[in-house]
mmCIF file of C-alpha atoms in Angstrom:
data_model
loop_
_atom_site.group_PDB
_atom_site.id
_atom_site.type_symbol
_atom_site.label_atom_id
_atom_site.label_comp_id
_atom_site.label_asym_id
_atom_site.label_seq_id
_atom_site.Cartn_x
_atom_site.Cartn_y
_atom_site.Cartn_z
ATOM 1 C CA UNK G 1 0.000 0.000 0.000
ATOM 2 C CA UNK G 2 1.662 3.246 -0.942
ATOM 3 C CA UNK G 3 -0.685 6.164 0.741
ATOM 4 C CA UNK G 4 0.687 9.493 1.923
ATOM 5 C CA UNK G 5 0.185 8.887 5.675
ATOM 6 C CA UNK G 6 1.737 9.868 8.810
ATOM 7 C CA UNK G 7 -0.049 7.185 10.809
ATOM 8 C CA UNK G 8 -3.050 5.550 10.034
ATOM 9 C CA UNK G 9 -4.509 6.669 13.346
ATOM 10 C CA UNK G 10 -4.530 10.256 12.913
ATOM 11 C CA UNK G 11 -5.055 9.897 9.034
ATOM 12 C CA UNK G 12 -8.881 11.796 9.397
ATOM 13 C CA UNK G 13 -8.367 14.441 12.397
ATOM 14 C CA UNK G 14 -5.013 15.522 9.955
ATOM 15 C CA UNK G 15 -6.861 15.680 7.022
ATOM 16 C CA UNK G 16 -9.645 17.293 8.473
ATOM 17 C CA UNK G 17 -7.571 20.320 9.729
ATOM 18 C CA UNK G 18 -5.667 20.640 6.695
ATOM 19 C CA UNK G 19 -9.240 21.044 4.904
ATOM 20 C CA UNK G 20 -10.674 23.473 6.972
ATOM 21 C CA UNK G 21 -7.398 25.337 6.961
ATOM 22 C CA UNK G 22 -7.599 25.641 3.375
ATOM 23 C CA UNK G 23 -10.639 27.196 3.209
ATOM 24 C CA UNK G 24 -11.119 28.851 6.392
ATOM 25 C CA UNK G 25 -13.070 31.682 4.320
ATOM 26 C CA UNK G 26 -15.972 29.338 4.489
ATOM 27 C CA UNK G 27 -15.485 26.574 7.316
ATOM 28 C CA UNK G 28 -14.902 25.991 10.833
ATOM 29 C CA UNK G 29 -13.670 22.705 12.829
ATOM 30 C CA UNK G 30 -15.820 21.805 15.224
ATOM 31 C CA UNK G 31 -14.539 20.684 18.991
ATOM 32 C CA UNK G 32 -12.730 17.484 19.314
ATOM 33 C CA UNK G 33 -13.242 17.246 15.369
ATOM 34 C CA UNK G 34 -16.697 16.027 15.435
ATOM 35 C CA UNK G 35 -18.205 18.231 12.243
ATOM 36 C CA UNK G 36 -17.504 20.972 9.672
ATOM 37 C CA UNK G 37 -19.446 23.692 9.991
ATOM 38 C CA UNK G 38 -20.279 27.122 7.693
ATOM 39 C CA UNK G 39 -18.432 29.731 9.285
ATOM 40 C CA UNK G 40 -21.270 32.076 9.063
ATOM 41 C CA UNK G 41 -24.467 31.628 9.845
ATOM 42 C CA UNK G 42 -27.383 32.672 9.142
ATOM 43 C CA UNK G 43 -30.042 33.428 11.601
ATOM 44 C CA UNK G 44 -33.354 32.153 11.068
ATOM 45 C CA UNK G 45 -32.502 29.065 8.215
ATOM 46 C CA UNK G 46 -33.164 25.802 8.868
ATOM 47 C CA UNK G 47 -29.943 23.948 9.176
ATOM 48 C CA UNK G 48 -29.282 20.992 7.354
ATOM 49 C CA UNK G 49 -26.540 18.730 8.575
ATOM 50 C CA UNK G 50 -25.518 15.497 6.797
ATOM 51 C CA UNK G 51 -22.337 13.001 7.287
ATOM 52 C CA UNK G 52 -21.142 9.450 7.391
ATOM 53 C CA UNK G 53 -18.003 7.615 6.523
ATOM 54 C CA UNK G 54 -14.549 9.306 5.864
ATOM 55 C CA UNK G 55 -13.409 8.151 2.242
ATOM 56 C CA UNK G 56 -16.136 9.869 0.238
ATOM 57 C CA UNK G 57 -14.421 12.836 -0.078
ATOM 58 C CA UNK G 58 -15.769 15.850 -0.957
ATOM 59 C CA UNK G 59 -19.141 14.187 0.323
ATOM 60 C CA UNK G 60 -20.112 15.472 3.059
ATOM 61 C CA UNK G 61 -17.382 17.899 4.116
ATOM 62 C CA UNK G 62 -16.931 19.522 0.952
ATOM 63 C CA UNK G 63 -20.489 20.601 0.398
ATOM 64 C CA UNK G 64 -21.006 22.574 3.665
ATOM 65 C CA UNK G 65 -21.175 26.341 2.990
ATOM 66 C CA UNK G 66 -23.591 28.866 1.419
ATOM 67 C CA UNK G 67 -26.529 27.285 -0.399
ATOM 68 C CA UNK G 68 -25.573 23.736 1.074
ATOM 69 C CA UNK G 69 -24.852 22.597 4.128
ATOM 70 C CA UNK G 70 -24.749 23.970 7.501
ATOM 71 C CA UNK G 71 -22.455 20.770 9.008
ATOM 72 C CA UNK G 72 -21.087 17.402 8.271
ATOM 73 C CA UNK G 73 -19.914 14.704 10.998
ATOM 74 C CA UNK G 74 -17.297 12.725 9.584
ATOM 75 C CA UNK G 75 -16.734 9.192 11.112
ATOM 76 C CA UNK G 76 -13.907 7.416 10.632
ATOM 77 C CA UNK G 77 -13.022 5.757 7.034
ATOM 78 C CA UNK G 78 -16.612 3.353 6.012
ATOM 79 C CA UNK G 79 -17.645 3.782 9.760
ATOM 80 C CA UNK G 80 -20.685 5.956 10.475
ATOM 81 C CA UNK G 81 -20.161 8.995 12.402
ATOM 82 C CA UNK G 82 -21.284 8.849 16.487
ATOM 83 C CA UNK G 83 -24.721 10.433 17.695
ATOM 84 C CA UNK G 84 -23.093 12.802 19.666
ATOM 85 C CA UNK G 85 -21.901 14.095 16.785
ATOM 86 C CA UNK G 86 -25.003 14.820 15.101
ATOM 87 C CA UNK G 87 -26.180 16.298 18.330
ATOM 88 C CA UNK G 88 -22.936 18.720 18.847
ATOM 89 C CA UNK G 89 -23.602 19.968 15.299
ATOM 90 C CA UNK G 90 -27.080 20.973 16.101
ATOM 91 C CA UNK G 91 -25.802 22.284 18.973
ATOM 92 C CA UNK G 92 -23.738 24.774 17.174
ATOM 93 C CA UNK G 93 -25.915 25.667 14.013
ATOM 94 C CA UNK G 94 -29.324 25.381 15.089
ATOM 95 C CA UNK G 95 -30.347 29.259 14.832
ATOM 96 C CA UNK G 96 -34.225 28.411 15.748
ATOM 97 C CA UNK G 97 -35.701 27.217 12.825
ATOM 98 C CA UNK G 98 -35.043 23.429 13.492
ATOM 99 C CA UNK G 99 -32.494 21.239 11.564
ATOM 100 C CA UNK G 100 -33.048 18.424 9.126
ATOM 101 C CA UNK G 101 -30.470 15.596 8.628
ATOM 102 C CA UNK G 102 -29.960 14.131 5.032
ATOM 103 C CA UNK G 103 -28.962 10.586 5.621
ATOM 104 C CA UNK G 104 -27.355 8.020 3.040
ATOM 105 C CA UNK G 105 -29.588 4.610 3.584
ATOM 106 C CA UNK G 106 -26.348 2.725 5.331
ATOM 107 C CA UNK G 107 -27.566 1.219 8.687
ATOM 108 C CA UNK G 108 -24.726 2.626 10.466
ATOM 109 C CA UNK G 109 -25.621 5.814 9.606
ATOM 110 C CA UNK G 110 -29.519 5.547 9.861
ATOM 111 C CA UNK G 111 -29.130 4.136 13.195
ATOM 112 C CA UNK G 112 -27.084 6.670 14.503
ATOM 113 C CA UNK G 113 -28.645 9.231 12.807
ATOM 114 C CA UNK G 114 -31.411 8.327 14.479
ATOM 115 C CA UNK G 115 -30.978 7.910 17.575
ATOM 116 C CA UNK G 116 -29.781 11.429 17.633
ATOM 117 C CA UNK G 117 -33.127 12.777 16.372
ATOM 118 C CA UNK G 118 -34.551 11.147 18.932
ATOM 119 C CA UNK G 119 -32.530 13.027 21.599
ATOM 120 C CA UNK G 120 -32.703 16.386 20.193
ATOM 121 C CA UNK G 121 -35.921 18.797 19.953
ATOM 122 C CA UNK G 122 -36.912 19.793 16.134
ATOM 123 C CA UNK G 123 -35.072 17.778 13.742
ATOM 124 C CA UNK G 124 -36.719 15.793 11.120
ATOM 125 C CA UNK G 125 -34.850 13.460 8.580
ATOM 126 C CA UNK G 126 -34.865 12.360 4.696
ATOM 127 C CA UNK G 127 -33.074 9.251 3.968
ATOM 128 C CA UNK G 128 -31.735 8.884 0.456
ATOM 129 C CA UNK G 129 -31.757 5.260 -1.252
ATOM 130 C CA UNK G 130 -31.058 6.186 -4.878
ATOM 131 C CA UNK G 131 -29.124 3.261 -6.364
ATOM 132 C CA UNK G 132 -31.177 0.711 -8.327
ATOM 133 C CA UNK G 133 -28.303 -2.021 -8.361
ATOM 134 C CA UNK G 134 -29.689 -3.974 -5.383
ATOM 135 C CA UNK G 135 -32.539 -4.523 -3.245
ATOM 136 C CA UNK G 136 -30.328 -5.233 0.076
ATOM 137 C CA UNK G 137 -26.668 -5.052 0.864
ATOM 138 C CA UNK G 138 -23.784 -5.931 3.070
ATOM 139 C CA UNK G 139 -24.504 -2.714 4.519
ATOM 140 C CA UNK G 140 -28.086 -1.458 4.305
ATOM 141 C CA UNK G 141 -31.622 -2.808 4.857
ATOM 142 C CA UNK G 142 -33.036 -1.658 1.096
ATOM 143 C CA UNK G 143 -31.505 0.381 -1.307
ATOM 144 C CA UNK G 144 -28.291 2.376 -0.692
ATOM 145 C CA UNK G 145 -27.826 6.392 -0.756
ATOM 146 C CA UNK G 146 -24.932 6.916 -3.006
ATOM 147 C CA UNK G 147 -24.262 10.048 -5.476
ATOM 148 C CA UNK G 148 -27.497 11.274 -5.729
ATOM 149 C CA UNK G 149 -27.117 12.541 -2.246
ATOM 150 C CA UNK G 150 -25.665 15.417 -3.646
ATOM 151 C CA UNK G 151 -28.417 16.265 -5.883
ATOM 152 C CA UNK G 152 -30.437 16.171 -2.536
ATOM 153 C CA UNK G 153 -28.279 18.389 -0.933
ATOM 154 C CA UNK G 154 -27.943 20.692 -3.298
ATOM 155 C CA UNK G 155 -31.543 21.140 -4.161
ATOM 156 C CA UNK G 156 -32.572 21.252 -0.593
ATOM 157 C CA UNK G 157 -29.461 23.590 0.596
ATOM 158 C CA UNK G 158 -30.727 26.474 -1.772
ATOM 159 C CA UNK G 159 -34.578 26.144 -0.639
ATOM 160 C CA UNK G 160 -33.352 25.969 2.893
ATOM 161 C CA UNK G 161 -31.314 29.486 1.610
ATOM 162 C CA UNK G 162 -34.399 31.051 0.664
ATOM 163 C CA UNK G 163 -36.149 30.179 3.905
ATOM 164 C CA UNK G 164 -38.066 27.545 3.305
ATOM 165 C CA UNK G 165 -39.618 25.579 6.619
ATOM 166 C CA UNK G 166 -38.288 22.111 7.754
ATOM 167 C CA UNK G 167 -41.468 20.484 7.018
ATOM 168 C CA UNK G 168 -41.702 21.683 3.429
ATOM 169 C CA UNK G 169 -37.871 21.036 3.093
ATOM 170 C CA UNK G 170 -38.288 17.494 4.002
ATOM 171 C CA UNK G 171 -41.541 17.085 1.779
ATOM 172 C CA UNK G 172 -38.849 18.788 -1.509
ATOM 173 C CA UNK G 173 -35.791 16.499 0.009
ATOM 174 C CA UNK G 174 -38.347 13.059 -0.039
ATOM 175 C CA UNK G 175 -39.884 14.395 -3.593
ATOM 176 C CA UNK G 176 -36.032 15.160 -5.019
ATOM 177 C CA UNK G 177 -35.121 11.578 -3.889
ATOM 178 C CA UNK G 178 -37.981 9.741 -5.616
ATOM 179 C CA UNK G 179 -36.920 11.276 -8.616
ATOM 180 C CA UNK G 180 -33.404 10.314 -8.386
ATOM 181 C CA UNK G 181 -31.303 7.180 -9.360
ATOM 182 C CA UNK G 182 -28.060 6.133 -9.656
ATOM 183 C CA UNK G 183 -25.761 3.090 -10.702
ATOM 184 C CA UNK G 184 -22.102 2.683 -10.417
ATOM 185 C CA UNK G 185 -19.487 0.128 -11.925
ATOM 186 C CA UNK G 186 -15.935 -0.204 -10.381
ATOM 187 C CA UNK G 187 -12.619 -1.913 -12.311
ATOM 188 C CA UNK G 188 -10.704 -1.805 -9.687
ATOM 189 C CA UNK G 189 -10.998 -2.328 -5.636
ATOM 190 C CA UNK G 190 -9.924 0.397 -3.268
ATOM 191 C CA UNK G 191 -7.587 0.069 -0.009
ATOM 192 C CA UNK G 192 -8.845 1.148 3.331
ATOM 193 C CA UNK G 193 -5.763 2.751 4.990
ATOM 194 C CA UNK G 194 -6.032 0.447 7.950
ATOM 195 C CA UNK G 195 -6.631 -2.575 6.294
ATOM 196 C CA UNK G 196 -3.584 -2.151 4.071
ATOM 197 C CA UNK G 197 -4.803 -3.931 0.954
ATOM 198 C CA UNK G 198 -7.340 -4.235 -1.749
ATOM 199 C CA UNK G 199 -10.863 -4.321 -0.269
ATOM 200 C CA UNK G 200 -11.490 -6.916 -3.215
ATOM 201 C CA UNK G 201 -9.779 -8.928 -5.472
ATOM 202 C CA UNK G 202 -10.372 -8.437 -9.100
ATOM 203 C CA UNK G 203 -8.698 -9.388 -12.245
ATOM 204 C CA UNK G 204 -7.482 -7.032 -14.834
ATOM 205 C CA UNK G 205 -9.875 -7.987 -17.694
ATOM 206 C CA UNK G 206 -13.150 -7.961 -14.751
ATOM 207 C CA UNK G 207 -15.246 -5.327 -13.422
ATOM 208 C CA UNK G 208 -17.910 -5.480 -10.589
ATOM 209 C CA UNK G 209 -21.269 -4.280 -11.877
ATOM 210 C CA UNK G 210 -23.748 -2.454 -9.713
ATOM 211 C CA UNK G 211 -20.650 -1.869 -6.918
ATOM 212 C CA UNK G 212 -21.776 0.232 -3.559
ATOM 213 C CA UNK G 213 -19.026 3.523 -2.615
ATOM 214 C CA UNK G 214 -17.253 1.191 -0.144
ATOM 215 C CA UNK G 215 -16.129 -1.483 -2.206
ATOM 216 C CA UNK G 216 -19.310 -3.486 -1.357
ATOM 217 C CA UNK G 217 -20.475 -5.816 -3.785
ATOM 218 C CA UNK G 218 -23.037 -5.435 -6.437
ATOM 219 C CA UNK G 219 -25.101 -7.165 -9.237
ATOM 220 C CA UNK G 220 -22.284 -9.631 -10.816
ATOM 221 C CA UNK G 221 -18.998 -9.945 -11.549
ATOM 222 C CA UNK G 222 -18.726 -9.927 -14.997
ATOM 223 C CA UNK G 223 -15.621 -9.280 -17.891
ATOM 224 C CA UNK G 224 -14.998 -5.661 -18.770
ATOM 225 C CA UNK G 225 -17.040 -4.443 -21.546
ATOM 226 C CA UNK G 226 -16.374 -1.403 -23.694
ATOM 227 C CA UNK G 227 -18.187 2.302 -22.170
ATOM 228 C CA UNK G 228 -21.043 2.038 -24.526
ATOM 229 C CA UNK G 229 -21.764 -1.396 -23.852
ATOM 230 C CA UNK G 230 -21.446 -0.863 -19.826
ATOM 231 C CA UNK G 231 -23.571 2.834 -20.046
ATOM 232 C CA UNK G 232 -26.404 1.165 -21.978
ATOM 233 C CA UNK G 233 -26.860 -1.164 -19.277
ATOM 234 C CA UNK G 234 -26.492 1.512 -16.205
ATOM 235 C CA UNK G 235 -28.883 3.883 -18.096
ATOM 236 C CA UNK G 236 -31.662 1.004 -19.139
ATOM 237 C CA UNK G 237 -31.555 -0.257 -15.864
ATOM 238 C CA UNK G 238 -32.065 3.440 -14.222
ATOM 239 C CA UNK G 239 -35.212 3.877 -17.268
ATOM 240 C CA UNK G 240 -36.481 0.942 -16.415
ATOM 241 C CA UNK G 241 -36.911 1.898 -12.163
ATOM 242 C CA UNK G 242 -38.012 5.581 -13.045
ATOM 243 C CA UNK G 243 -40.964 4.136 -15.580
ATOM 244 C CA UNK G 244 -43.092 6.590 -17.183
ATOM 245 C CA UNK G 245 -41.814 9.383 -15.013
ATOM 246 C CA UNK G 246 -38.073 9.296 -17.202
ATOM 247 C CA UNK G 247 -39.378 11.656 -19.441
ATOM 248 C CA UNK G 248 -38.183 15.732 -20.213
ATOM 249 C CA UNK G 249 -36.031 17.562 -17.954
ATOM 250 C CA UNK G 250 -33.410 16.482 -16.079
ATOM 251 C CA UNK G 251 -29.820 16.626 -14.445
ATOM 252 C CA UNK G 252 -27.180 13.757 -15.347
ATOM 253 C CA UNK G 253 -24.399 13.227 -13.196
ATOM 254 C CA UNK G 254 -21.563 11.308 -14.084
ATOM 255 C CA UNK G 255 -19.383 10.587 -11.090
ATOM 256 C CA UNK G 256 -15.816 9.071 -10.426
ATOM 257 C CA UNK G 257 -14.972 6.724 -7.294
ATOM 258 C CA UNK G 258 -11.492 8.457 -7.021
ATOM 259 C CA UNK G 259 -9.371 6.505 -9.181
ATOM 260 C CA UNK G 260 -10.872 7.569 -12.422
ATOM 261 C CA UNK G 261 -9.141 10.340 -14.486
ATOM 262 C CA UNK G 262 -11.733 13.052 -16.251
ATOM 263 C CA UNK G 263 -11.363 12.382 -19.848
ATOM 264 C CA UNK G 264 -13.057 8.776 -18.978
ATOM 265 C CA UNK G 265 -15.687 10.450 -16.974
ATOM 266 C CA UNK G 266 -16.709 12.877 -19.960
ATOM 267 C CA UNK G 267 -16.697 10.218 -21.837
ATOM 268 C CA UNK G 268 -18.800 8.451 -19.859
ATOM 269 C CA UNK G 269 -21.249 11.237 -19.780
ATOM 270 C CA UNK G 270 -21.113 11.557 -23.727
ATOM 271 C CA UNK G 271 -22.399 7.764 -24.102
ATOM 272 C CA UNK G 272 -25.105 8.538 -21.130
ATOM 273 C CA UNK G 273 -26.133 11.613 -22.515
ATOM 274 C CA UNK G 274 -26.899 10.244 -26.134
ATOM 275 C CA UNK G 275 -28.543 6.626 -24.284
ATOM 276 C CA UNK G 276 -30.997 9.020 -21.772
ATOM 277 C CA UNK G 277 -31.640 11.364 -24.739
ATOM 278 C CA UNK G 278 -32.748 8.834 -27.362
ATOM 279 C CA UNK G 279 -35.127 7.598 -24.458
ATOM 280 C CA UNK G 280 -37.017 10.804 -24.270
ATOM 281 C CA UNK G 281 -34.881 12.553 -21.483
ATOM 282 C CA UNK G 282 -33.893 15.965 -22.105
ATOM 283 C CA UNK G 283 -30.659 16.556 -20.161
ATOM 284 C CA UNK G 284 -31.147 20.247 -19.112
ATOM 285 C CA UNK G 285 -28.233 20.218 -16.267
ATOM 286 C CA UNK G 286 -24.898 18.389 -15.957
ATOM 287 C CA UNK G 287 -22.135 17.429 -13.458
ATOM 288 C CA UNK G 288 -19.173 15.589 -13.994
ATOM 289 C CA UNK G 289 -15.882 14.747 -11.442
ATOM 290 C CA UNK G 290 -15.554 12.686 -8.631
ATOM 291 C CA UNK G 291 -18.049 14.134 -5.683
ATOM 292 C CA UNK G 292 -18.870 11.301 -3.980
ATOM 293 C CA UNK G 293 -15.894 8.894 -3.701
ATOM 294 C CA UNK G 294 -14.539 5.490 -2.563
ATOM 295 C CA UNK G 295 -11.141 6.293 -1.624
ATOM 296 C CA UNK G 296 -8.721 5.490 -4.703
ATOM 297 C CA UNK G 297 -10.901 2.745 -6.571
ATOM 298 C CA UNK G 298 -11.048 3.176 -10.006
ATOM 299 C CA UNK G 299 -14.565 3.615 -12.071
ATOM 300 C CA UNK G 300 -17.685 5.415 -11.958
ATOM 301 C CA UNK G 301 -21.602 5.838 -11.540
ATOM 302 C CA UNK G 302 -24.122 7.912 -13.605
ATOM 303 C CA UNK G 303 -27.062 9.597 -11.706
ATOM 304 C CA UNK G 304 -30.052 10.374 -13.629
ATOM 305 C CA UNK G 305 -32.515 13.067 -11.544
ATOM 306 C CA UNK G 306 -35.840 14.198 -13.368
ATOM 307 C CA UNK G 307 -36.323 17.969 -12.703
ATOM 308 C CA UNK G 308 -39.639 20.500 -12.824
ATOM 309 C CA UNK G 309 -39.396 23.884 -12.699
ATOM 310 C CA UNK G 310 -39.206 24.286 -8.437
ATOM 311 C CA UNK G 311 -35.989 21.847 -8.826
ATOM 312 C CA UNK G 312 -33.979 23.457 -11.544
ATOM 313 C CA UNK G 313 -34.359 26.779 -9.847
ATOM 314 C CA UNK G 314 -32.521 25.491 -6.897
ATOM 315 C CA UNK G 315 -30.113 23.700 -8.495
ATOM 316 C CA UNK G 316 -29.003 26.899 -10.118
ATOM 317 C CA UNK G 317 -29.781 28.799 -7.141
ATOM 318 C CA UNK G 318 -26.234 30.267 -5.657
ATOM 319 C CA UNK G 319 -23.520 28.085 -3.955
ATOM 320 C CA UNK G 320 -20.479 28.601 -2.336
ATOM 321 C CA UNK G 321 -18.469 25.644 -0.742
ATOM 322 C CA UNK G 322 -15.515 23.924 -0.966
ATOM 323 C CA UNK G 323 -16.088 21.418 -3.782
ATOM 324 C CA UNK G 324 -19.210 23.203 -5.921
ATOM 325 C CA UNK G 325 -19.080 26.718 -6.704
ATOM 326 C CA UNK G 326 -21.211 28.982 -8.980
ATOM 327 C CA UNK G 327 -23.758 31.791 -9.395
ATOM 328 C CA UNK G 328 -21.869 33.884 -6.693
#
C-alpha cells in the first residue's frame, strides 16, 4: 500500500484540519473534530446537517457552505459517524428554525442518525436510497444512498437558503429523492488505509457491476465491456426503475470513485447523454468529477434526476463551498 500517511490513526483528524485550513473563508472545525461547519451563519434558516463515513471525499465535508450545508460529521473511514456528533452539530448551528439531517440509507448511519433525532428537539430526517443495483446489501436494509445525495443536498441547501420551513424542506428532500437514481461500476478495488490492501480482489480484464461507494459488492462480476456497452446497461436499468416518469427535464451526473481520471468520466457522460436522450430525457443540467468517492478505486456511476421547474431553480440557485461553486 503506498498512501501518503503519517499514521493511520490520525489519518482523518489531519486531514480534516488541513481542509478546513484551506478554506477557512468558508469553514470551521468543530470541537474534538466532530463536524464541519459554515463559518457564518445565518439566523433564522433551517440547518441541514448530513455526514457518514470518511473516504467519500468531498461528500459530506466539501459541500457545507452557502446554499448547502450547515455541518457534516465525519466518522472514521466506512464507519458511520457517532450520535453525539449529530447532536454537537445541532448544537452549534441550530439558529431556531429546526435542523433536518440528510442521511445516506447505510444502517450505520440511519441508526445513529437516528438515535440522535430522537434526543434532540426539532429535527426531522430524509433518507436517500437512490441506487437501483440492489434490493439489500452488506450494509443497508433496502436500497443504498450513493451520489445522488448530492443532488439532494444541493436542491434542498438552496430552498433551505431562501427560507423555506423544515417540514416543506423534508416534503422537496423526499420528492427530489424519488426522482433520483443512480448506478455505479468499479474496475478496480480500493484500499482502506487500515486494512492495508485491496478491499477486493479483481482481475485485470473484470469489473464489478452495480458496486456500492465502499467497495461493497453489487449485481455480478462480470468481464470488462467497452463504455457504450457498460452505459447502456447503467442507463436502461435506471429507465427501467423511473418508468413513465423518465421523461423531459433532467440533471445527469456522471461521477468518479477516485481513481478515475476526467477524460473517462466525460466520456462516460457523452455515451449517457446520447442513451438518456434517445429515451425521451432531455438533459437540461450536468455534473461531472468525482463528488462522492470510494477512496482510490477506479470507475464510476451515472445519476439520472428528473427535474420540474421548483428543482432546476434550486439547483441553479447560488452556492459557495468547498467542492461546488457557482452563481456567486
Amino acid at each position: 500500500m503506498k498512501k501518503f500517511l503519517n499514521s493511520v490513526d490520525t489519518v482523518l483528524t489531519e486531514s480534516l484540519d488541513g481542509f478546513v485550513a484551506a478554506h477557512a473563508d468558508i469553514l470551521a472545525l468543530g470541537e474534538e473534530h466532530k463536524f464541519v461547519r459554515r463559518k457564518l451563519l445565518k439566523s433564522g434558516k433551517v440547518a441541514l446537517i448530513s455526514g457518514g463515513g470518511s473516504g467519500h471525499e468531498p461528500l459530506h465535508g466539501g459541500f457545507v457552505g452557502h446554499g448547502m450545508l450547515d455541518a457534516a460529521c465525519p466518522g472514521q473511514v466506512f464507519t458511520s459517524p457517532t450520535p453525539d456528533q449529530m447532536m454537537a452539530a445541532v448544537e452549534a448551528v441550530n439558529t431556531g428554525a429546526g435542523c433536518l439531517f440528510i442521511v445516506k440509507n447505510y444502517e450505520g448511519d440511519v441508526m445513529n442518525f437516528d438515535m440522535a433525532a430522537e434526543m434532540t428537539e426539532g429535527v426531522m430526517q430524509i433518507v436517500t436510497n437512490d441506487d437501483v443495483a440492489v434490493e439489500n446489501s452488506s450494509y443497508t436494509t433496502g436500497r443504498r444512498g450513493v451520489a445522488g445525495t448530492l443532488v439532494v443536498e444541493k436542491i434542498v441547501g438552496a430552498a433551505a437558503e431562501q427560507g423555506m420551513a423544515l417540514e416543506p424542506l423534508k416534503a422537496l428532500g423526499e420528492r427530489v429523492n424519488g426522482a433520483t437514481r443512480s448506478m455505479g461500476v468499479a474496475l478496480t478495488s480500493c484500499t482502506v488505509p487500515a486494512a492495508g490492501k485491496p478491499t477486493f480482489d479483481i482481475g485485470d480484464g473484470e469489473m464489478e457491476f452495480g458496486v456500492g461507494i465502499h467497495g461493497e459488492p453489487g449485481r455480478r462480476r462480470d468481464t470488462l465491456k467497452s463504455a457504450d456497452a457498460i452505459v447502456e446497461e447503467i442507463c436502461t436499468a435506471i429507465l427501467g426503475d423511473l418508468g413513465d416518469s423518465a421523461k423531459g427535464r433532467a440533471l445527469l451526473f456522471v461521477n468518479g470513485f477516485g481513481g478515475t481520471p476526467l477524460m473517462e468520466l466525460y466520456l462516460m457522460y457523452n455515451s449517457a447523454r446520447k442513451t438518456f436522450e434517445k429515451h425521451g430525457v432531455t438533459v437540461t443540467r450536468s455534473l461531472v468529477g468525482s463528488y462522492v468517492t470510494s477512496l482510490d478505486m477506479a470507475g464510476c456511476s451515472i445519476t439520472l434526476s428528473m427535474f420540474d421547474d421548483e428543482t432546476a431553480a434550486f439547483w441553479d440557485a447560488p452556492v459557495h463551498t468547498a467542492a461546488l461553486r457557482w452563481g456567486m
